[in-house]
Amino acid sequence: MLREYQEQYANTNEQFVFVNKIGVVLESDNVLFKIAKDSSIFDFHLFFESLESLFDGNEEEETKFHCIHIYIDSDLYIVDILAVVKRAGVLLIIKNLTDHYNSYQTITQTRNESVIKTELTVLKNLELQERERFKNSFIQNFSHELRNPLMSIMAISELLADTKMSNEQLQMLKFLKESNMNLRLMLEDTLSIGMIDAGRLEIEKKLFGLQRFFEFIQFTYTAKAKNKGLKFVCSWDGKIPEFVEGDRLRLFQIVTNLLDNALKYTEAGTITFEVQLNQKRANKASVQFRVTDTGLGISLENKEAIFESFFREDASENIKGTGLGLTIAKRLLELMGSKIQLTSELGKGSDFYFDVLFKYPLLSSIEAIPRKNSQEAFIGSLGKEQRKFKILLVEDDEYVQTTLFKILLNTNRFKIDLAYDGALVFQEVVSNNYDLILMDANLPNVDGIQITKLIRDFPFKNIKDIPIIGITANAYQENIDQCLNAGMRKVLIKPFEKEELLKAIAKALK
Ligand code: ADP
């Protein structure tokens, strides 16, 4: 019984052929191919011609051939062939391994494909990383370039404030300063976009004047709307606390994005900005902000999509935009635990609104909040001593250098030397007795960080310990850490205000 089965299965894949020394077929079991007796094996398939030289080999000599492709009537057989030299001829054992080789090939192919796929994914990731790097370095360079001119504008506004001005000029200067401030905040925002993407942006909880915020928006947008021939209606709910704890910068960004859109997408009619109290409870106030317009409106099917990055309802229209404003507004509100809401009708107008929950302090604690210190406060903080402090100001940007110089000079408490090149600083420091160095971190030749390290390593105490305040246009944390690690006491990020500078100097000189 078993023998029967063995015969049935054992031979199905193997053909035995015996040929004489000149290749004539003496016997074949024809399990796979029909090879006629007395025919020449060389005629059966070209491959066998290559065996001719073996036929004169020594008896019992075995040669094995793998993966031979044999086509019979357009059917492909992939076989291994064992040739054994015998006394009377050559025994050929042909083993059909077509399935085996085919599946092997499939496995190899699949493996190759998966290797290629992995390599493609790696390449794609590299490309994404490269793009991310480009975006970050673009934002970094861009904000870097803006910082110096903005610093000059801010500093000159400060200097103007110290001159004699009419009430009207003072009022204009006040708004000029606030606009500078907002420009500065925008600059920080540009840097923050990357951080929102990376989920690393934190919402501040600092005390600020919400009513003042409202008045500033009212002043700015009344002018903007008037320019476009639109009416701007504002309303402030008197029950809202004047001061609240929150993120003024982010709130400003959200509200101005909505108002800018309302102006952009409205040709005639009215823009409304309303700030209403929802409720006050346990030192917390829920406030609703609402921006309404009588403009183009938004179609129902795009009500969700307009909050996605780069989505513009009609990109072909003649209105400029990036398609990022609403995305930022939405994401910032999410971080504040709020949600932007929209009702709109195409052709009639739009109504965007959101609620923010603010903590607010008791009135008595607000009075205790130090007002921004004035120049007098600064002078007071330097003590009664009337000697002038000697400062070395190292800054390569001519405009920034001049404005900082004037600010310091106006206090009448400093003697100031100027340097613009890192290489000259050391010489100055050794030959003068400075009380303080104010130094740009990124100077030509030898940079401020290197100089700080050199000074800190100096053997004489009077030089080694000179307080150094860094100023930089690079707001990235790594740069600030490098400055502090090198031994700077404080790093001021351009553009900074006069008060910030004077405060830092007073602290360093104590
Ligand atoms: P941008 O205004 O730069 O295109 P936004 O993200 O601020 O980008 O807005 C996305 C899209 O939403 C706009 O392109 C516009 O089609 C639509 N949109 C936003 N605000 C309004 C509005 N007040 N009225 C009509 N359409 C608006």
XYZ file of C-alpha atoms and ligand atoms in Angstrom:
537
model
C 0.000 0.000 0.000
C 2.652 2.507 1.044
C 4.770 1.500 -1.934
C 1.859 2.276 -4.193
C 1.581 5.738 -2.723
C 5.306 6.283 -2.934
C 5.169 5.445 -6.615
C 2.217 7.767 -7.061
C 3.837 10.797 -5.412
C 7.576 10.329 -5.364
C 8.180 10.623 -9.038
C 5.872 13.333 -10.161
C 8.499 15.993 -9.938
C 11.588 14.179 -11.067
C 12.522 12.784 -14.425
C 15.337 10.283 -14.932
C 17.037 10.224 -18.313
C 19.988 8.098 -19.278
C 22.069 9.093 -22.290
C 25.211 7.590 -23.809
C 28.541 9.397 -24.047
C 27.553 11.122 -27.277
C 24.183 12.310 -25.960
C 21.799 9.807 -27.479
C 18.854 9.081 -25.191
C 18.966 5.455 -24.098
C 16.124 5.634 -21.602
C 13.741 8.261 -20.152
C 10.878 7.843 -17.677
C 9.164 10.918 -19.194
C 7.694 12.041 -15.859
C 8.049 15.700 -16.853
C 8.931 15.890 -20.527
C 8.537 13.534 -23.372
C 12.072 12.816 -24.558
C 12.142 10.229 -27.296
C 14.436 7.219 -27.121
C 17.355 7.385 -29.615
C 16.906 11.147 -30.068
C 19.803 13.437 -29.194
C 19.459 15.108 -25.804
C 21.218 18.137 -27.312
C 18.245 18.579 -29.662
C 15.765 18.466 -26.811
C 17.048 21.696 -25.315
C 20.014 23.914 -25.950
C 21.024 23.782 -22.309
C 22.127 20.166 -22.660
C 24.749 21.121 -25.245
C 26.642 22.817 -22.428
C 26.891 19.439 -20.699
C 28.833 17.829 -23.529
C 32.203 18.385 -21.897
C 31.053 16.563 -18.748
C 30.366 13.385 -20.664
C 34.104 12.530 -20.675
C 34.408 12.997 -16.923
C 35.351 10.405 -14.360
C 32.864 7.849 -13.278
C 30.479 8.943 -10.474
C 31.431 12.549 -11.005
C 28.357 14.693 -10.137
C 27.550 18.174 -11.351
C 24.507 20.101 -10.233
C 22.808 22.956 -12.128
C 20.265 25.219 -10.447
C 17.358 27.232 -11.739
C 17.460 26.210 -15.398
C 14.631 27.788 -17.397
C 13.154 25.404 -19.956
C 10.309 26.474 -22.235
C 8.198 23.642 -23.663
C 5.358 24.900 -25.894
C 5.437 28.268 -24.189
C 5.160 26.669 -20.718
C 7.994 27.573 -18.429
C 9.642 24.940 -16.268
C 12.258 25.973 -13.792
C 14.341 22.973 -12.923
C 17.477 21.783 -11.136
C 19.490 19.193 -13.037
C 21.920 16.686 -11.556
C 24.304 15.017 -14.060
C 26.123 11.875 -12.869
C 28.743 10.259 -15.060
C 28.307 6.489 -15.231
C 30.357 3.889 -17.003
C 27.981 3.478 -19.966
C 26.857 7.109 -20.222
C 25.406 9.949 -18.163
C 22.412 9.891 -15.825
C 20.402 13.101 -15.852
C 18.003 13.726 -12.961
C 15.723 16.684 -13.783
C 13.831 18.087 -10.797
C 10.881 20.399 -11.463
C 11.069 23.314 -8.995
C 8.918 25.807 -10.898
C 6.586 26.537 -7.948
C 9.440 26.777 -5.547
C 11.398 29.244 -7.699
C 8.306 31.284 -8.504
C 7.329 31.678 -4.878
C 10.943 32.424 -4.026
C 10.918 35.125 -6.671
C 7.650 36.555 -5.293
C 9.096 36.650 -1.805
C 12.247 38.376 -3.067
C 10.199 40.837 -5.057
C 7.959 41.616 -2.077
C 11.020 42.047 0.054
C 12.609 44.377 -2.507
C 9.405 46.363 -2.769
C 9.208 46.751 0.972
C 12.880 47.814 1.038
C 12.131 50.381 -1.667
C 9.029 51.533 0.221
C 11.050 51.970 3.404
C 13.678 53.914 1.490
C 10.964 56.114 -0.049
C 9.493 56.803 3.387
C 12.938 57.742 4.661
C 13.404 60.087 1.673
C 9.949 61.606 2.225
C 10.722 62.194 5.885
C 14.011 63.792 4.948
C 12.182 66.074 2.531
C 9.652 67.007 5.216
C 12.441 67.670 7.684
C 14.228 69.777 5.082
C 11.034 71.799 4.482
C 10.522 72.237 8.204
C 14.142 73.396 8.540
C 13.671 75.849 5.700
C 10.456 77.221 7.239
C 12.081 77.656 10.610
C 15.207 79.299 9.264
C 13.054 81.561 7.078
C 10.954 82.652 10.038
C 14.086 83.064 12.128
C 15.926 85.169 9.526
C 12.856 87.182 8.699
C 12.130 88.097 12.277
C 15.829 88.752 12.846
C 15.915 91.293 10.020
C 12.821 93.076 11.330
C 14.070 93.442 14.855
C 16.696 96.147 14.293
C 14.478 98.634 12.419
C 11.637 98.005 14.842
C 14.005 98.579 17.737
C 14.941 101.963 16.226
C 11.307 102.986 15.751
C 10.489 102.043 19.309
C 13.518 103.773 20.725
C 12.907 106.942 18.725
C 9.300 107.031 19.959
C 10.698 106.820 23.476
C 13.082 109.678 22.766
C 10.289 111.763 21.300
C 8.358 111.278 24.491
C 11.117 113.092 26.332
C 10.780 116.199 24.136
C 8.260 119.031 24.498
C 5.036 118.166 22.700
C 1.511 119.471 22.408
C -1.312 117.361 23.824
C -2.330 116.336 20.340
C 1.216 115.219 19.527
C 1.366 113.312 22.808
C -1.876 111.519 21.924
C -0.493 110.592 18.497
C 2.753 109.418 20.018
C 0.832 107.251 22.437
C -0.837 105.447 19.565
C 2.410 105.284 17.622
C 3.955 103.543 20.595
C 1.049 101.171 20.905
C 1.248 100.363 17.214
C 4.941 99.639 17.646
C 4.075 97.426 20.522
C 1.555 95.567 18.421
C 4.033 95.226 15.584
C 6.430 93.763 18.053
C 3.780 91.366 19.260
C 3.084 90.347 15.674
C 6.733 89.601 15.223
C 6.617 87.312 18.207
C 3.522 85.752 16.661
C 5.290 84.956 13.454
C 7.759 83.009 15.511
C 4.904 81.376 17.358
C 3.219 79.936 14.274
C 5.844 77.210 14.192
C 5.242 76.618 17.862
C 1.472 76.236 17.390
C 2.232 73.618 14.750
C 4.505 71.798 17.142
C 1.904 72.138 19.933
C 4.444 74.025 22.030
C 2.694 77.359 22.371
C 1.678 78.334 25.871
C -1.059 80.782 26.727
C 0.024 83.444 29.180
C -1.981 84.497 32.204
C -0.827 88.034 32.862
C -2.750 90.988 34.095
C -3.668 93.469 31.394
C -6.149 96.248 30.815
C -9.014 94.728 28.835
C -10.828 98.044 28.560
C -7.659 99.705 27.283
C -7.336 96.846 24.813
C -10.886 97.530 23.622
C -10.218 101.268 23.276
C -7.099 100.645 21.247
C -8.970 98.352 18.865
C -11.774 100.905 18.647
C -9.361 103.719 17.797
C -7.391 101.729 15.208
C -10.331 100.143 13.421
C -12.500 103.248 13.347
C -9.772 104.791 11.202
C -9.363 101.674 9.074
C -13.118 101.324 8.447
C -13.435 105.017 7.610
C -10.713 104.633 4.999
C -12.802 101.963 3.294
C -16.021 103.946 3.579
C -17.471 101.549 6.148
C -19.164 102.260 9.440
C -17.492 100.847 12.543
C -19.723 100.317 15.552
C -18.210 99.270 18.855
C -19.755 98.401 22.135
C -18.191 97.721 25.522
C -20.171 96.296 28.399
C -19.454 98.446 31.440
C -19.878 95.448 33.757
C -16.686 93.834 32.451
C -13.710 94.146 34.831
C -11.222 96.724 33.581
C -8.237 94.457 34.277
C -8.176 90.734 33.638
C -5.629 87.937 33.651
C -5.001 86.521 30.230
C -2.926 86.597 27.083
C -3.285 90.074 25.609
C -1.090 89.253 22.633
C -3.103 86.193 21.599
C -6.415 87.934 22.171
C -5.193 90.809 20.058
C -4.175 88.398 17.322
C -7.565 86.674 17.315
C -9.654 89.858 17.358
C -7.567 91.668 14.739
C -7.657 88.644 12.448
C -11.454 88.679 12.608
C -11.677 92.447 12.165
C -9.175 92.474 9.299
C -11.243 89.806 7.562
C -14.469 91.736 8.178
C -12.871 94.776 6.531
C -11.406 92.728 3.689
C -14.586 90.914 2.785
C -17.036 93.806 3.180
C -17.588 96.398 0.472
C -20.443 98.379 2.006
C -22.259 98.652 5.310
C -21.159 98.184 8.892
C -18.564 96.301 10.884
C -19.454 95.718 14.498
C -17.167 94.860 17.385
C -18.923 93.989 20.610
C -17.482 92.929 23.948
C -20.172 91.698 26.350
C -20.141 90.148 29.790
C -21.770 86.700 29.894
C -21.368 86.257 33.632
C -19.120 86.974 36.584
C -18.574 84.392 39.277
C -15.892 83.851 41.934
C -13.364 86.265 40.450
C -13.922 84.874 37.015
C -15.594 86.678 34.154
C -16.841 85.062 30.983
C -16.627 87.624 28.207
C -18.010 87.354 24.718
C -16.201 88.943 21.757
C -18.191 89.388 18.576
C -17.233 90.660 15.125
C -20.040 91.137 12.629
C -19.986 92.401 9.069
C -22.350 93.047 6.174
C -19.976 91.602 3.573
C -19.694 88.637 1.210
C -20.767 86.028 3.727
C -19.650 82.396 3.762
C -21.428 79.506 2.107
C -22.748 76.726 4.306
C -20.459 74.088 2.789
C -17.360 76.152 3.559
C -18.249 76.970 7.144
C -15.829 74.354 8.481
C -13.222 74.534 5.729
C -12.403 78.222 6.176
C -10.759 77.337 9.503
C -8.307 74.993 7.785
C -4.810 76.184 6.921
C -4.459 77.857 3.523
C -8.149 77.557 2.705
C -9.512 80.565 0.814
C -13.108 80.507 -0.356
C -12.283 82.042 -3.678
C -8.555 82.153 -4.222
C -9.035 83.764 -7.629
C -10.685 86.873 -6.245
C -8.756 90.050 -5.975
C -8.464 90.021 -2.205
C -5.079 89.286 -0.758
C -4.615 86.788 2.029
C -2.742 83.747 3.208
C -5.604 81.594 4.411
C -3.908 81.334 7.825
C -5.719 83.976 9.890
C -8.745 81.939 10.898
C -6.656 78.820 11.480
C -4.497 80.691 13.951
C -7.564 82.249 15.610
C -9.217 78.856 15.963
C -6.110 77.105 17.293
C -5.337 79.894 19.771
C -8.886 79.819 21.083
C -8.661 76.057 21.517
C -5.560 76.632 23.613
C -7.580 79.102 25.689
C -10.278 76.483 26.181
C -12.678 78.280 23.872
C -14.206 77.747 20.446
C -14.814 80.118 17.587
C -18.428 80.217 16.386
C -19.770 81.429 13.083
C -23.143 82.223 11.613
C -23.178 83.555 8.106
C -25.331 83.913 5.052
C -23.883 84.232 1.581
C -24.294 87.780 0.305
C -25.584 89.073 3.641
C -22.636 88.995 6.012
C -20.881 87.058 8.760
C -20.960 86.916 12.514
C -17.914 85.449 14.311
C -17.964 85.162 18.106
C -16.268 83.418 20.995
C -16.250 83.414 24.813
C -13.183 83.743 26.987
C -13.087 83.008 30.696
C -10.786 85.483 32.454
C -9.704 85.534 36.046
C -9.804 89.055 37.377
C -8.216 90.532 40.471
C -9.824 92.610 43.165
C -9.509 96.322 42.680
C -7.214 96.769 45.692
C -4.653 94.368 44.292
C -4.627 96.267 41.003
C -3.608 99.387 42.795
C -0.657 97.470 44.149
C 0.456 96.554 40.637
C 3.529 98.594 39.913
C 2.986 101.049 37.118
C 5.613 100.867 34.436
C 8.514 102.606 36.027
C 9.402 105.981 34.745
C 12.805 107.432 34.194
C 12.620 109.061 37.629
C 11.973 105.709 39.204
C 15.005 104.386 37.411
C 17.212 107.221 38.551
C 15.922 106.737 42.052
C 16.763 103.057 41.893
C 20.385 103.885 41.098
C 20.715 105.513 44.497
C 21.555 109.020 45.589
C 25.175 108.638 44.543
C 25.777 111.237 41.887
C 28.732 109.676 40.092
C 28.126 108.693 36.506
C 28.389 105.037 35.648
C 30.666 104.078 32.798
C 29.093 101.925 30.148
C 30.547 100.324 27.052
C 27.893 99.967 24.381
C 28.813 97.413 21.720
C 26.394 97.343 18.786
C 27.080 97.069 15.087
C 23.743 98.404 13.828
C 24.248 102.116 13.502
C 20.612 103.081 14.110
C 20.195 100.894 17.146
C 23.517 102.126 18.486
C 22.493 105.791 18.121
C 19.084 105.389 19.693
C 20.375 103.356 22.639
C 23.155 105.895 23.109
C 20.610 108.728 23.261
C 18.359 106.894 25.684
C 21.253 106.277 28.027
C 22.594 109.809 27.655
C 19.175 111.320 28.429
C 19.193 109.785 31.890
C 22.261 111.898 32.709
C 23.651 109.044 34.768
C 26.086 107.457 32.309
C 29.304 108.036 30.491
C 29.097 105.951 27.359
C 31.795 104.566 25.093
C 30.822 103.028 21.808
C 32.205 100.024 19.954
C 30.795 98.292 16.914
C 33.234 95.475 16.312
C 33.762 92.511 18.612
C 37.504 92.533 17.949
C 37.855 96.019 19.508
C 35.941 95.301 22.682
C 38.602 93.513 24.605
C 41.107 96.296 24.170
C 38.538 98.832 25.438
C 37.631 96.698 28.410
C 41.249 96.292 29.513
C 42.104 99.978 29.264
C 38.906 101.419 30.843
C 37.138 100.856 34.092
C 33.619 99.987 32.977
C 30.725 99.518 35.357
C 28.726 97.672 32.757
C 28.859 96.392 29.192
C 25.819 96.452 26.974
C 26.617 94.174 24.092
C 24.955 92.835 20.984
C 25.344 89.047 21.048
C 25.819 88.761 17.305
C 28.670 91.004 16.279
C 30.947 90.912 13.265
C 34.367 89.235 13.707
C 34.291 88.058 17.322
C 30.740 87.686 18.566
C 29.373 88.907 21.886
C 29.106 85.401 23.322
C 32.804 84.707 22.718
C 33.801 88.076 24.185
C 31.714 87.429 27.282
C 33.491 84.094 27.784
C 36.902 85.760 27.402
C 35.999 88.446 29.912
C 34.685 85.916 32.405
C 37.960 83.952 32.127
C 40.092 87.040 32.706
C 42.406 86.764 35.765
C 41.675 90.247 37.214
C 38.545 90.619 39.268
C 37.695 94.165 38.150
C 37.408 92.947 34.543
C 36.180 89.414 35.100
C 33.149 90.613 37.095
C 31.911 93.467 34.883
C 28.174 92.906 34.458
C 27.280 92.248 30.840
C 23.786 92.702 29.444
C 23.277 91.042 26.099
C 21.079 92.431 23.360
C 20.022 90.198 20.551
C 17.809 90.008 17.521
C 17.686 86.237 17.749
C 14.788 85.357 20.029
C 15.381 81.595 19.922
C 15.861 79.993 23.302
C 19.128 78.270 22.282
C 20.684 81.647 21.542
C 19.490 83.130 24.819
C 20.795 80.116 26.747
C 24.182 80.417 25.032
C 24.389 84.072 26.089
C 23.486 83.316 29.694
C 25.815 80.310 29.857
C 28.663 82.455 28.560
C 28.145 84.739 31.551
C 25.741 87.486 30.506
C 23.527 88.665 33.366
C 20.480 89.258 31.243
C 19.539 89.151 27.594
C 17.225 91.754 26.089
C 15.474 90.758 22.911
C 15.149 93.431 20.258
C 12.954 95.368 20.028
C 12.752 96.235 23.716
C 11.397 99.282 25.476
C 13.366 101.950 27.258
C 11.934 100.851 30.585
C 13.087 97.288 30.048
C 16.587 98.469 29.301
C 16.832 100.875 32.235
C 15.396 98.322 34.614
C 17.943 95.707 33.519
C 20.803 98.194 33.885
C 19.662 99.336 37.334
C 19.475 95.733 38.485
C 22.896 94.863 37.098
C 24.521 97.912 38.729
C 23.161 97.191 42.210
P -7.324 84.965 4.404
O -8.264 86.061 4.780
O -5.890 85.382 4.524
O -7.638 84.337 3.096
P -8.404 83.491 6.672
O -7.954 82.208 7.288
O -8.462 84.676 7.568
O -7.426 83.768 5.462
O -9.814 83.250 6.015
C -10.024 82.098 5.221
C -11.115 82.343 4.217
O -12.377 82.504 4.891
C -10.951 83.624 3.414
O -10.140 83.412 2.290
C -12.378 83.959 3.039
O -12.758 83.225 1.898
C -13.209 83.437 4.208
N -13.557 84.522 5.160
C -12.949 84.798 6.330
N -13.559 85.835 6.965
C -14.585 86.218 6.170
C -15.591 87.228 6.260
N -15.673 88.049 7.303
N -16.484 87.323 5.245
C -16.419 86.489 4.181
N -15.495 85.519 4.034
C -14.587 85.370 5.005
